[in-house]
């Protein structure tokens, strides 16, 4: 990417609003204007919320919240299961619209993409005009709304698209990146998870502007090279070009390093649950399922073992992943103190391209039977799941920067439309 290209604000970040819920409201008009929560089997299910309509978010419901909590906060909501096949199809339709405006479309999750429209202006007008045309096309042709950020780089465009949701359009003129970011809460910055946020709080950092003013070497002593990288981001600097290579994830993983090494099976199990839910959420966001699940256990003396298992059915279900890694980890953690745990999912397959060797019906029945068996066996653990939220273990890990393509998402630590940590 040339320096010249950076002197103009031609990067768009497009993100659909309440994607899964909006598709359901579109297809079932009786749900429009109502609180809709997509995820699992209902308010008594052991799973988590995939997404909630904006009507439900007003009650504090947000992605990754246990469904039972959502049911308590918003009992009048309509709860719907995740229809990954349908959302993957709509996602392709959205991406096809975007490609009409430029071939430079980088899909980063099921409902979001970066575009570089530098070469499209003679045909379609200014970047802001193109953004408006994209919003109109998505609304008229697909019956959905999108929010768009326009900026000179991906980092700032991503923050901008998030700022006026739903149906927002925010343009950040070139040269104003740092002043645009400065007043925003630090959690909005890509790469700032709960842990980094706590470290930064020790330096009195609350806003992105506070971070931009820090000296890079000061933070490097505490955070390694991640420190100066964060400061550059806080100053609105990001040189990554929009890549038109197809989105292709090989694996999705989450890790957690304990503050104090642990030998407690309860703590290990709870952490594995949080990691499994994190991995499952990312699989669902990518509309993919994994057929291989692995666990990594690092002891206090740094000896590390990994164990993996191939599942009979590809999955995006946190409980199935959890059951698998707990069984794999149990013999490995006996008699040791655990320093780090990791959960990885690989051999990914698009949810709408799963083999239907024995027919869809047989497959469905087996999946349901498997989850019922788990539910029976782990029913009591549902309590653990509820406790998880208050324990601080639910979000102990930063986004893993090593896994494509979700890692290329600019992370969101803050639940939208609800009080943090609800
Ligand atoms: P997001 O774009 O993060 O969320 P959203 O589109 O529902 O809402 P908005 O962008 O307006 O804030 O994610 C896109 C879809 O991915 C979302 O509709 C459901 C799915 N998803 C999960 O399954 N689990 C998750 O934890 C998240 C964040 C999203
Ligand atoms: Mg979205």
mmCIF file of C-alpha atoms in Angstrom, residues 11-401:
data_model
loop_
_atom_site.group_PDB
_atom_site.id
_atom_site.type_symbol
_atom_site.label_atom_id
_atom_site.label_comp_id
_atom_site.label_asym_id
_atom_site.label_seq_id
_atom_site.Cartn_x
_atom_site.Cartn_y
_atom_site.Cartn_z
ATOM 1 C CA UNK A 11 -11.560 2.775 3.105
ATOM 2 C CA UNK A 12 -15.066 1.657 4.058
ATOM 3 C CA UNK A 13 -15.995 -0.696 6.882
ATOM 4 C CA UNK A 14 -19.461 -2.166 6.388
ATOM 5 C CA UNK A 15 -21.166 -4.020 9.276
ATOM 6 C CA UNK A 16 -24.759 -5.240 9.245
ATOM 7 C CA UNK A 17 -26.929 -4.262 12.205
ATOM 8 C CA UNK A 18 -27.969 -7.032 14.630
ATOM 9 C CA UNK A 19 -27.364 -9.385 11.719
ATOM 10 C CA UNK A 20 -28.927 -12.740 12.716
ATOM 11 C CA UNK A 21 -31.859 -11.034 14.466
ATOM 12 C CA UNK A 22 -32.430 -8.611 11.575
ATOM 13 C CA UNK A 23 -32.637 -11.497 9.097
ATOM 14 C CA UNK A 24 -35.284 -13.167 11.291
ATOM 15 C CA UNK A 25 -37.268 -9.931 11.650
ATOM 16 C CA UNK A 26 -37.119 -9.470 7.903
ATOM 17 C CA UNK A 27 -38.419 -12.979 7.226
ATOM 18 C CA UNK A 28 -41.105 -12.879 9.913
ATOM 19 C CA UNK A 29 -42.784 -9.471 9.837
ATOM 20 C CA UNK A 30 -44.643 -10.200 13.091
ATOM 21 C CA UNK A 31 -41.256 -9.982 14.852
ATOM 22 C CA UNK A 32 -40.485 -6.446 13.649
ATOM 23 C CA UNK A 33 -40.350 -3.931 16.458
ATOM 24 C CA UNK A 34 -40.091 -6.766 18.991
ATOM 25 C CA UNK A 35 -37.281 -8.005 21.182
ATOM 26 C CA UNK A 36 -35.710 -10.966 19.342
ATOM 27 C CA UNK A 37 -32.894 -13.050 20.785
ATOM 28 C CA UNK A 38 -31.076 -15.529 18.543
ATOM 29 C CA UNK A 39 -29.114 -18.406 20.072
ATOM 30 C CA UNK A 40 -29.656 -21.945 21.309
ATOM 31 C CA UNK A 41 -32.958 -23.319 22.431
ATOM 32 C CA UNK A 42 -34.594 -20.600 24.495
ATOM 33 C CA UNK A 43 -34.384 -18.797 27.826
ATOM 34 C CA UNK A 44 -33.821 -22.018 29.785
ATOM 35 C CA UNK A 45 -31.148 -23.323 27.413
ATOM 36 C CA UNK A 46 -27.570 -23.730 28.631
ATOM 37 C CA UNK A 47 -26.137 -21.794 25.668
ATOM 38 C CA UNK A 48 -25.323 -18.170 25.015
ATOM 39 C CA UNK A 49 -26.883 -15.353 23.012
ATOM 40 C CA UNK A 50 -25.559 -15.089 19.440
ATOM 41 C CA UNK A 51 -27.163 -11.724 18.945
ATOM 42 C CA UNK A 52 -30.164 -9.679 20.020
ATOM 43 C CA UNK A 53 -32.337 -7.194 18.143
ATOM 44 C CA UNK A 54 -31.912 -3.575 19.148
ATOM 45 C CA UNK A 55 -35.275 -3.792 20.925
ATOM 46 C CA UNK A 56 -33.791 -6.505 23.186
ATOM 47 C CA UNK A 57 -30.506 -4.652 23.672
ATOM 48 C CA UNK A 58 -32.392 -1.891 25.457
ATOM 49 C CA UNK A 59 -32.885 -4.396 28.278
ATOM 50 C CA UNK A 60 -29.154 -5.062 28.488
ATOM 51 C CA UNK A 61 -29.131 -8.248 26.385
ATOM 52 C CA UNK A 62 -25.980 -8.719 24.294
ATOM 53 C CA UNK A 63 -23.947 -11.316 22.378
ATOM 54 C CA UNK A 64 -22.213 -14.009 24.465
ATOM 55 C CA UNK A 65 -24.538 -13.479 27.448
ATOM 56 C CA UNK A 66 -25.967 -16.723 28.898
ATOM 57 C CA UNK A 67 -29.480 -17.270 27.515
ATOM 58 C CA UNK A 68 -30.819 -17.637 31.050
ATOM 59 C CA UNK A 69 -29.584 -14.170 31.950
ATOM 60 C CA UNK A 70 -31.162 -12.844 28.748
ATOM 61 C CA UNK A 71 -34.427 -14.558 29.677
ATOM 62 C CA UNK A 72 -34.376 -12.861 33.057
ATOM 63 C CA UNK A 73 -33.596 -9.409 31.660
ATOM 64 C CA UNK A 74 -36.068 -9.627 28.790
ATOM 65 C CA UNK A 75 -38.687 -12.367 29.443
ATOM 66 C CA UNK A 76 -41.007 -11.003 26.734
ATOM 67 C CA UNK A 77 -38.409 -11.605 23.996
ATOM 68 C CA UNK A 78 -38.918 -14.101 21.175
ATOM 69 C CA UNK A 79 -36.092 -16.662 21.368
ATOM 70 C CA UNK A 80 -34.987 -18.251 18.086
ATOM 71 C CA UNK A 81 -32.383 -20.910 17.234
ATOM 72 C CA UNK A 82 -29.356 -20.039 15.088
ATOM 73 C CA UNK A 83 -30.044 -20.783 11.402
ATOM 74 C CA UNK A 84 -26.448 -20.756 10.193
ATOM 75 C CA UNK A 85 -27.309 -21.984 6.715
ATOM 76 C CA UNK A 86 -29.674 -19.076 6.123
ATOM 77 C CA UNK A 87 -27.283 -16.441 7.521
ATOM 78 C CA UNK A 88 -24.411 -17.772 5.389
ATOM 79 C CA UNK A 89 -26.605 -17.402 2.292
ATOM 80 C CA UNK A 90 -27.606 -13.842 3.174
ATOM 81 C CA UNK A 91 -23.952 -13.069 3.925
ATOM 82 C CA UNK A 92 -23.014 -14.091 0.380
ATOM 83 C CA UNK A 93 -25.745 -11.821 -0.987
ATOM 84 C CA UNK A 94 -24.380 -8.899 1.043
ATOM 85 C CA UNK A 95 -20.828 -9.521 -0.182
ATOM 86 C CA UNK A 96 -22.064 -9.707 -3.782
ATOM 87 C CA UNK A 97 -23.597 -6.237 -3.437
ATOM 88 C CA UNK A 98 -20.323 -4.878 -2.026
ATOM 89 C CA UNK A 99 -18.347 -6.322 -4.958
ATOM 90 C CA UNK A 100 -20.433 -4.309 -7.383
ATOM 91 C CA UNK A 101 -18.705 -1.187 -6.043
ATOM 92 C CA UNK A 102 -15.095 -2.426 -5.985
ATOM 93 C CA UNK A 103 -13.224 -5.712 -6.416
ATOM 94 C CA UNK A 104 -11.264 -4.806 -3.271
ATOM 95 C CA UNK A 105 -13.579 -6.384 -0.713
ATOM 96 C CA UNK A 106 -12.080 -8.043 2.354
ATOM 97 C CA UNK A 107 -14.678 -10.036 4.232
ATOM 98 C CA UNK A 108 -13.735 -10.246 7.925
ATOM 99 C CA UNK A 109 -16.725 -12.024 9.406
ATOM 100 C CA UNK A 110 -20.172 -13.200 8.406
ATOM 101 C CA UNK A 111 -21.585 -9.665 8.324
ATOM 102 C CA UNK A 112 -18.685 -7.284 7.881
ATOM 103 C CA UNK A 113 -16.152 -6.288 5.272
ATOM 104 C CA UNK A 114 -13.570 -3.664 4.421
ATOM 105 C CA UNK A 115 -13.630 -2.029 0.983
ATOM 106 C CA UNK A 116 -11.095 0.209 -0.708
ATOM 107 C CA UNK A 117 -13.020 2.393 -3.155
ATOM 108 C CA UNK A 118 -10.065 4.501 -4.344
ATOM 109 C CA UNK A 119 -10.507 3.253 -7.903
ATOM 110 C CA UNK A 120 -14.322 3.413 -7.938
ATOM 111 C CA UNK A 121 -14.907 7.153 -7.698
ATOM 112 C CA UNK A 122 -15.108 7.930 -11.438
ATOM 113 C CA UNK A 123 -17.991 5.447 -11.653
ATOM 114 C CA UNK A 124 -19.788 5.838 -8.330
ATOM 115 C CA UNK A 125 -18.773 9.176 -6.793
ATOM 116 C CA UNK A 126 -17.075 10.020 -3.495
ATOM 117 C CA UNK A 127 -16.477 7.385 -0.794
ATOM 118 C CA UNK A 128 -19.362 8.823 1.258
ATOM 119 C CA UNK A 129 -21.650 8.692 -1.794
ATOM 120 C CA UNK A 130 -20.613 5.077 -2.338
ATOM 121 C CA UNK A 131 -21.371 4.308 1.306
ATOM 122 C CA UNK A 132 -24.879 5.752 0.915
ATOM 123 C CA UNK A 133 -25.429 3.764 -2.282
ATOM 124 C CA UNK A 134 -24.333 0.555 -0.506
ATOM 125 C CA UNK A 135 -26.719 1.211 2.391
ATOM 126 C CA UNK A 136 -29.570 1.839 -0.072
ATOM 127 C CA UNK A 137 -28.836 -1.331 -2.062
ATOM 128 C CA UNK A 138 -28.649 -3.516 1.059
ATOM 129 C CA UNK A 139 -31.907 -2.055 2.319
ATOM 130 C CA UNK A 140 -33.833 -2.259 -0.951
ATOM 131 C CA UNK A 141 -32.542 -5.607 -2.191
ATOM 132 C CA UNK A 142 -32.074 -7.506 1.081
ATOM 133 C CA UNK A 143 -34.340 -5.685 3.538
ATOM 134 C CA UNK A 144 -31.469 -5.204 6.012
ATOM 135 C CA UNK A 145 -29.608 -2.208 7.412
ATOM 136 C CA UNK A 146 -25.851 -1.719 7.545
ATOM 137 C CA UNK A 147 -23.636 0.770 9.340
ATOM 138 C CA UNK A 148 -20.595 2.127 7.520
ATOM 139 C CA UNK A 149 -17.426 3.915 8.564
ATOM 140 C CA UNK A 150 -15.341 5.828 6.002
ATOM 141 C CA UNK A 151 -11.718 6.655 6.819
ATOM 142 C CA UNK A 152 -8.144 6.607 5.560
ATOM 143 C CA UNK A 153 -7.429 3.197 7.129
ATOM 144 C CA UNK A 154 -9.138 0.035 8.327
ATOM 145 C CA UNK A 155 -8.609 0.677 12.021
ATOM 146 C CA UNK A 156 -10.386 4.027 12.013
ATOM 147 C CA UNK A 157 -13.098 2.916 9.548
ATOM 148 C CA UNK A 158 -13.958 0.029 11.884
ATOM 149 C CA UNK A 159 -14.313 2.267 14.917
ATOM 150 C CA UNK A 160 -16.371 4.720 12.836
ATOM 151 C CA UNK A 161 -18.865 2.110 11.599
ATOM 152 C CA UNK A 162 -19.582 1.127 15.190
ATOM 153 C CA UNK A 163 -20.265 4.629 16.419
ATOM 154 C CA UNK A 164 -23.764 5.385 15.121
ATOM 155 C CA UNK A 165 -25.350 1.968 14.861
ATOM 156 C CA UNK A 166 -27.905 1.085 13.571
ATOM 157 C CA UNK A 167 -27.945 2.423 9.979
ATOM 158 C CA UNK A 168 -25.126 4.861 10.794
ATOM 159 C CA UNK A 169 -22.701 6.507 8.394
ATOM 160 C CA UNK A 170 -19.627 8.143 9.920
ATOM 161 C CA UNK A 171 -16.899 9.703 7.788
ATOM 162 C CA UNK A 172 -13.532 10.606 9.314
ATOM 163 C CA UNK A 173 -11.722 13.112 7.078
ATOM 164 C CA UNK A 174 -8.068 12.407 6.443
ATOM 165 C CA UNK A 175 -5.848 14.104 9.020
ATOM 166 C CA UNK A 176 -8.472 13.961 11.790
ATOM 167 C CA UNK A 177 -7.970 10.299 12.762
ATOM 168 C CA UNK A 178 -6.283 10.953 16.106
ATOM 169 C CA UNK A 179 -8.707 13.678 17.183
ATOM 170 C CA UNK A 180 -11.651 11.490 16.144
ATOM 171 C CA UNK A 181 -10.413 8.615 18.314
ATOM 172 C CA UNK A 182 -9.195 10.682 21.273
ATOM 173 C CA UNK A 183 -12.451 11.096 23.258
ATOM 174 C CA UNK A 184 -13.588 7.482 22.789
ATOM 175 C CA UNK A 185 -13.417 4.864 25.565
ATOM 176 C CA UNK A 186 -10.276 2.753 25.390
ATOM 177 C CA UNK A 187 -12.283 -0.481 24.946
ATOM 178 C CA UNK A 188 -13.235 0.620 21.441
ATOM 179 C CA UNK A 189 -9.650 0.223 20.297
ATOM 180 C CA UNK A 190 -8.736 -2.980 18.477
ATOM 181 C CA UNK A 191 -6.585 -5.213 20.700
ATOM 182 C CA UNK A 192 -7.778 -3.864 24.034
ATOM 183 C CA UNK A 193 -9.441 -6.678 25.950
ATOM 184 C CA UNK A 194 -10.322 -6.660 29.638
ATOM 185 C CA UNK A 195 -6.742 -7.463 30.676
ATOM 186 C CA UNK A 196 -5.048 -4.772 28.650
ATOM 187 C CA UNK A 197 -7.715 -2.349 29.804
ATOM 188 C CA UNK A 198 -6.825 -3.103 33.432
ATOM 189 C CA UNK A 199 -3.099 -2.647 32.766
ATOM 190 C CA UNK A 200 -3.783 0.646 30.996
ATOM 191 C CA UNK A 201 -5.955 1.795 33.886
ATOM 192 C CA UNK A 202 -2.831 1.645 36.073
ATOM 193 C CA UNK A 203 -1.409 4.348 33.817
ATOM 194 C CA UNK A 204 -4.576 6.412 34.176
ATOM 195 C CA UNK A 205 -5.707 5.570 30.656
ATOM 196 C CA UNK A 206 -9.470 5.801 30.140
ATOM 197 C CA UNK A 207 -9.813 7.178 26.635
ATOM 198 C CA UNK A 208 -7.971 6.415 23.410
ATOM 199 C CA UNK A 209 -6.518 9.938 23.647
ATOM 200 C CA UNK A 210 -5.018 9.130 27.071
ATOM 201 C CA UNK A 211 -3.221 6.180 25.486
ATOM 202 C CA UNK A 212 -2.037 8.196 22.473
ATOM 203 C CA UNK A 213 -0.194 10.563 24.848
ATOM 204 C CA UNK A 214 1.830 7.808 26.582
ATOM 205 C CA UNK A 215 5.502 7.291 25.738
ATOM 206 C CA UNK A 216 5.914 4.012 23.784
ATOM 207 C CA UNK A 217 8.964 2.776 25.754
ATOM 208 C CA UNK A 218 7.085 3.167 29.024
ATOM 209 C CA UNK A 219 4.368 0.777 27.886
ATOM 210 C CA UNK A 220 6.854 -1.555 26.212
ATOM 211 C CA UNK A 221 8.371 -2.383 29.583
ATOM 212 C CA UNK A 222 4.952 -3.563 30.747
ATOM 213 C CA UNK A 223 3.305 -5.029 27.630
ATOM 214 C CA UNK A 224 6.218 -5.894 25.329
ATOM 215 C CA UNK A 225 5.906 -4.935 21.691
ATOM 216 C CA UNK A 226 2.134 -4.955 22.036
ATOM 217 C CA UNK A 227 2.523 -1.684 23.999
ATOM 218 C CA UNK A 228 4.004 0.534 21.252
ATOM 219 C CA UNK A 229 1.638 -1.101 18.725
ATOM 220 C CA UNK A 230 -1.332 -0.077 20.828
ATOM 221 C CA UNK A 231 -0.058 3.477 21.109
ATOM 222 C CA UNK A 232 0.325 3.696 17.321
ATOM 223 C CA UNK A 233 -3.256 2.499 16.948
ATOM 224 C CA UNK A 234 -4.450 5.033 19.501
ATOM 225 C CA UNK A 235 -2.860 7.682 17.287
ATOM 226 C CA UNK A 236 -4.946 6.388 14.383
ATOM 227 C CA UNK A 237 -2.041 4.761 12.570
ATOM 228 C CA UNK A 238 -2.699 1.540 10.629
ATOM 229 C CA UNK A 239 -0.940 0.636 7.401
ATOM 230 C CA UNK A 240 -2.691 -2.664 6.667
ATOM 231 C CA UNK A 241 -4.076 -2.718 3.114
ATOM 232 C CA UNK A 242 -7.502 -4.066 2.206
ATOM 233 C CA UNK A 243 -6.833 -7.589 0.976
ATOM 234 C CA UNK A 244 -9.126 -9.242 -1.559
ATOM 235 C CA UNK A 245 -7.990 -12.724 -0.655
ATOM 236 C CA UNK A 246 -10.899 -14.959 0.288
ATOM 237 C CA UNK A 247 -11.655 -15.277 3.965
ATOM 238 C CA UNK A 248 -10.331 -18.622 5.041
ATOM 239 C CA UNK A 249 -9.956 -19.724 8.608
ATOM 240 C CA UNK A 250 -7.829 -22.785 9.330
ATOM 241 C CA UNK A 251 -8.499 -22.782 13.027
ATOM 242 C CA UNK A 252 -9.969 -20.749 15.831
ATOM 243 C CA UNK A 253 -8.407 -20.751 19.277
ATOM 244 C CA UNK A 254 -8.535 -19.065 22.649
ATOM 245 C CA UNK A 255 -5.995 -19.278 25.471
ATOM 246 C CA UNK A 256 -5.846 -18.194 29.047
ATOM 247 C CA UNK A 257 -2.811 -17.770 31.277
ATOM 248 C CA UNK A 258 -3.666 -17.851 34.972
ATOM 249 C CA UNK A 259 -2.465 -15.043 37.202
ATOM 250 C CA UNK A 260 -1.654 -17.724 39.761
ATOM 251 C CA UNK A 261 -0.992 -21.317 38.594
ATOM 252 C CA UNK A 262 -3.853 -23.557 39.644
ATOM 253 C CA UNK A 263 -4.465 -27.179 40.593
ATOM 254 C CA UNK A 264 -8.192 -26.737 41.138
ATOM 255 C CA UNK A 265 -10.320 -28.815 38.768
ATOM 256 C CA UNK A 266 -13.224 -26.453 39.362
ATOM 257 C CA UNK A 267 -11.206 -23.464 38.172
ATOM 258 C CA UNK A 268 -9.805 -25.446 35.231
ATOM 259 C CA UNK A 269 -13.235 -26.649 34.208
ATOM 260 C CA UNK A 270 -14.736 -23.179 34.445
ATOM 261 C CA UNK A 271 -11.922 -21.713 32.398
ATOM 262 C CA UNK A 272 -12.329 -24.411 29.752
ATOM 263 C CA UNK A 273 -16.009 -23.511 29.569
ATOM 264 C CA UNK A 274 -15.232 -19.841 28.981
ATOM 265 C CA UNK A 275 -12.625 -20.717 26.360
ATOM 266 C CA UNK A 276 -15.014 -23.172 24.658
ATOM 267 C CA UNK A 277 -17.799 -20.595 24.508
ATOM 268 C CA UNK A 278 -15.360 -18.068 23.063
ATOM 269 C CA UNK A 279 -14.272 -20.471 20.341
ATOM 270 C CA UNK A 280 -17.877 -21.501 19.609
ATOM 271 C CA UNK A 281 -18.976 -17.875 19.305
ATOM 272 C CA UNK A 282 -16.266 -17.236 16.763
ATOM 273 C CA UNK A 283 -17.216 -20.334 14.778
ATOM 274 C CA UNK A 284 -20.825 -19.156 14.649
ATOM 275 C CA UNK A 285 -19.802 -15.662 13.606
ATOM 276 C CA UNK A 286 -17.848 -17.190 10.742
ATOM 277 C CA UNK A 287 -20.774 -19.520 9.912
ATOM 278 C CA UNK A 288 -18.406 -22.487 10.153
ATOM 279 C CA UNK A 289 -18.295 -25.673 12.195
ATOM 280 C CA UNK A 290 -15.238 -27.577 13.366
ATOM 281 C CA UNK A 291 -14.673 -31.296 13.396
ATOM 282 C CA UNK A 292 -11.420 -31.355 15.380
ATOM 283 C CA UNK A 293 -11.186 -29.973 18.904
ATOM 284 C CA UNK A 294 -7.899 -29.638 20.782
ATOM 285 C CA UNK A 295 -6.873 -28.663 24.279
ATOM 286 C CA UNK A 296 -3.499 -27.321 25.356
ATOM 287 C CA UNK A 297 -2.285 -27.622 28.936
ATOM 288 C CA UNK A 298 0.891 -25.905 30.100
ATOM 289 C CA UNK A 299 2.207 -26.755 33.563
ATOM 290 C CA UNK A 300 3.962 -24.341 35.916
ATOM 291 C CA UNK A 301 7.315 -25.769 34.703
ATOM 292 C CA UNK A 302 6.278 -24.894 31.112
ATOM 293 C CA UNK A 303 5.878 -28.519 29.960
ATOM 294 C CA UNK A 304 3.089 -28.371 27.441
ATOM 295 C CA UNK A 305 0.814 -31.105 26.157
ATOM 296 C CA UNK A 306 -1.868 -30.892 23.502
ATOM 297 C CA UNK A 307 -4.561 -33.488 22.977
ATOM 298 C CA UNK A 308 -7.125 -33.524 20.219
ATOM 299 C CA UNK A 309 -10.202 -35.411 19.188
ATOM 300 C CA UNK A 310 -12.186 -35.673 15.970
ATOM 301 C CA UNK A 311 -15.907 -35.281 16.541
ATOM 302 C CA UNK A 312 -18.530 -37.478 14.891
ATOM 303 C CA UNK A 313 -20.318 -34.273 13.785
ATOM 304 C CA UNK A 314 -18.807 -30.877 13.027
ATOM 305 C CA UNK A 315 -19.943 -28.451 15.713
ATOM 306 C CA UNK A 316 -20.249 -24.786 16.666
ATOM 307 C CA UNK A 317 -21.748 -25.616 20.056
ATOM 308 C CA UNK A 318 -19.850 -24.405 23.128
ATOM 309 C CA UNK A 319 -21.175 -27.222 25.323
ATOM 310 C CA UNK A 320 -19.978 -29.933 22.946
ATOM 311 C CA UNK A 321 -16.558 -28.294 22.673
ATOM 312 C CA UNK A 322 -16.425 -27.971 26.440
ATOM 313 C CA UNK A 323 -17.379 -31.599 27.019
ATOM 314 C CA UNK A 324 -14.643 -32.661 24.611
ATOM 315 C CA UNK A 325 -11.847 -30.532 26.052
ATOM 316 C CA UNK A 326 -12.794 -31.299 29.643
ATOM 317 C CA UNK A 327 -12.521 -35.041 28.911
ATOM 318 C CA UNK A 328 -9.196 -34.527 27.123
ATOM 319 C CA UNK A 329 -7.750 -32.266 29.814
ATOM 320 C CA UNK A 330 -8.779 -34.225 32.879
ATOM 321 C CA UNK A 331 -6.022 -36.886 32.780
ATOM 322 C CA UNK A 332 -3.448 -34.249 31.799
ATOM 323 C CA UNK A 333 -3.943 -31.965 34.783
ATOM 324 C CA UNK A 334 -3.659 -34.599 37.514
ATOM 325 C CA UNK A 335 -0.927 -33.781 39.983
ATOM 326 C CA UNK A 336 0.272 -30.601 38.284
ATOM 327 C CA UNK A 337 -0.245 -26.895 38.681
ATOM 328 C CA UNK A 338 -1.620 -25.417 35.472
ATOM 329 C CA UNK A 339 -0.181 -22.228 34.061
ATOM 330 C CA UNK A 340 -2.052 -21.975 30.755
ATOM 331 C CA UNK A 341 -5.051 -23.544 29.054
ATOM 332 C CA UNK A 342 -5.970 -23.302 25.395
ATOM 333 C CA UNK A 343 -8.883 -24.522 23.302
ATOM 334 C CA UNK A 344 -8.664 -24.783 19.509
ATOM 335 C CA UNK A 345 -11.108 -25.828 16.808
ATOM 336 C CA UNK A 346 -9.906 -26.872 13.371
ATOM 337 C CA UNK A 347 -10.990 -28.703 10.211
ATOM 338 C CA UNK A 348 -13.558 -26.009 9.637
ATOM 339 C CA UNK A 349 -16.438 -26.380 7.236
ATOM 340 C CA UNK A 350 -18.936 -23.771 6.079
ATOM 341 C CA UNK A 351 -22.235 -24.337 7.890
ATOM 342 C CA UNK A 352 -24.144 -24.416 4.613
ATOM 343 C CA UNK A 353 -21.748 -26.861 2.965
ATOM 344 C CA UNK A 354 -21.853 -29.666 5.480
ATOM 345 C CA UNK A 355 -22.042 -33.091 3.901
ATOM 346 C CA UNK A 356 -25.553 -34.509 4.114
ATOM 347 C CA UNK A 357 -24.533 -38.096 3.530
ATOM 348 C CA UNK A 358 -27.434 -39.685 5.341
ATOM 349 C CA UNK A 359 -29.898 -36.932 4.729
ATOM 350 C CA UNK A 360 -30.505 -33.802 6.708
ATOM 351 C CA UNK A 361 -33.134 -35.357 8.929
ATOM 352 C CA UNK A 362 -30.913 -38.152 10.248
ATOM 353 C CA UNK A 363 -28.131 -35.681 10.854
ATOM 354 C CA UNK A 364 -30.409 -33.338 12.795
ATOM 355 C CA UNK A 365 -31.673 -36.162 14.952
ATOM 356 C CA UNK A 366 -28.191 -37.249 15.870
ATOM 357 C CA UNK A 367 -27.088 -33.726 16.694
ATOM 358 C CA UNK A 368 -30.114 -33.220 18.906
ATOM 359 C CA UNK A 369 -29.550 -36.540 20.614
ATOM 360 C CA UNK A 370 -25.925 -35.650 21.253
ATOM 361 C CA UNK A 371 -26.812 -32.310 22.791
ATOM 362 C CA UNK A 372 -29.568 -33.857 24.894
ATOM 363 C CA UNK A 373 -27.102 -36.422 26.213
ATOM 364 C CA UNK A 374 -24.709 -33.639 27.142
ATOM 365 C CA UNK A 375 -27.490 -31.646 28.700
ATOM 366 C CA UNK A 376 -28.423 -34.665 30.807
ATOM 367 C CA UNK A 377 -24.871 -35.281 31.863
ATOM 368 C CA UNK A 378 -23.923 -31.680 32.475
ATOM 369 C CA UNK A 379 -27.250 -30.329 33.598
ATOM 370 C CA UNK A 380 -25.942 -29.453 37.030
ATOM 371 C CA UNK A 381 -23.052 -27.605 35.498
ATOM 372 C CA UNK A 382 -25.406 -25.065 34.063
ATOM 373 C CA UNK A 383 -25.030 -23.406 37.434
ATOM 374 C CA UNK A 384 -21.321 -23.079 36.799
ATOM 375 C CA UNK A 385 -22.178 -21.351 33.570
ATOM 376 C CA UNK A 386 -24.264 -18.756 35.347
ATOM 377 C CA UNK A 387 -21.607 -18.221 37.994
ATOM 378 C CA UNK A 388 -19.014 -17.739 35.316
ATOM 379 C CA UNK A 389 -20.108 -14.235 34.547
ATOM 380 C CA UNK A 390 -19.533 -12.880 37.981
ATOM 381 C CA UNK A 391 -16.271 -14.715 38.457
ATOM 382 C CA UNK A 392 -14.087 -12.675 36.158
ATOM 383 C CA UNK A 393 -13.111 -15.904 34.438
ATOM 384 C CA UNK A 394 -15.550 -15.406 31.608
ATOM 385 C CA UNK A 395 -13.338 -12.941 29.761
ATOM 386 C CA UNK A 396 -9.852 -13.481 31.096
ATOM 387 C CA UNK A 397 -8.180 -13.861 27.746
ATOM 388 C CA UNK A 398 -7.385 -11.338 25.105
ATOM 389 C CA UNK A 399 -8.449 -12.050 21.561
ATOM 390 C CA UNK A 400 -5.929 -14.468 20.185
ATOM 391 C CA UNK A 401 -4.030 -12.485 17.534
#
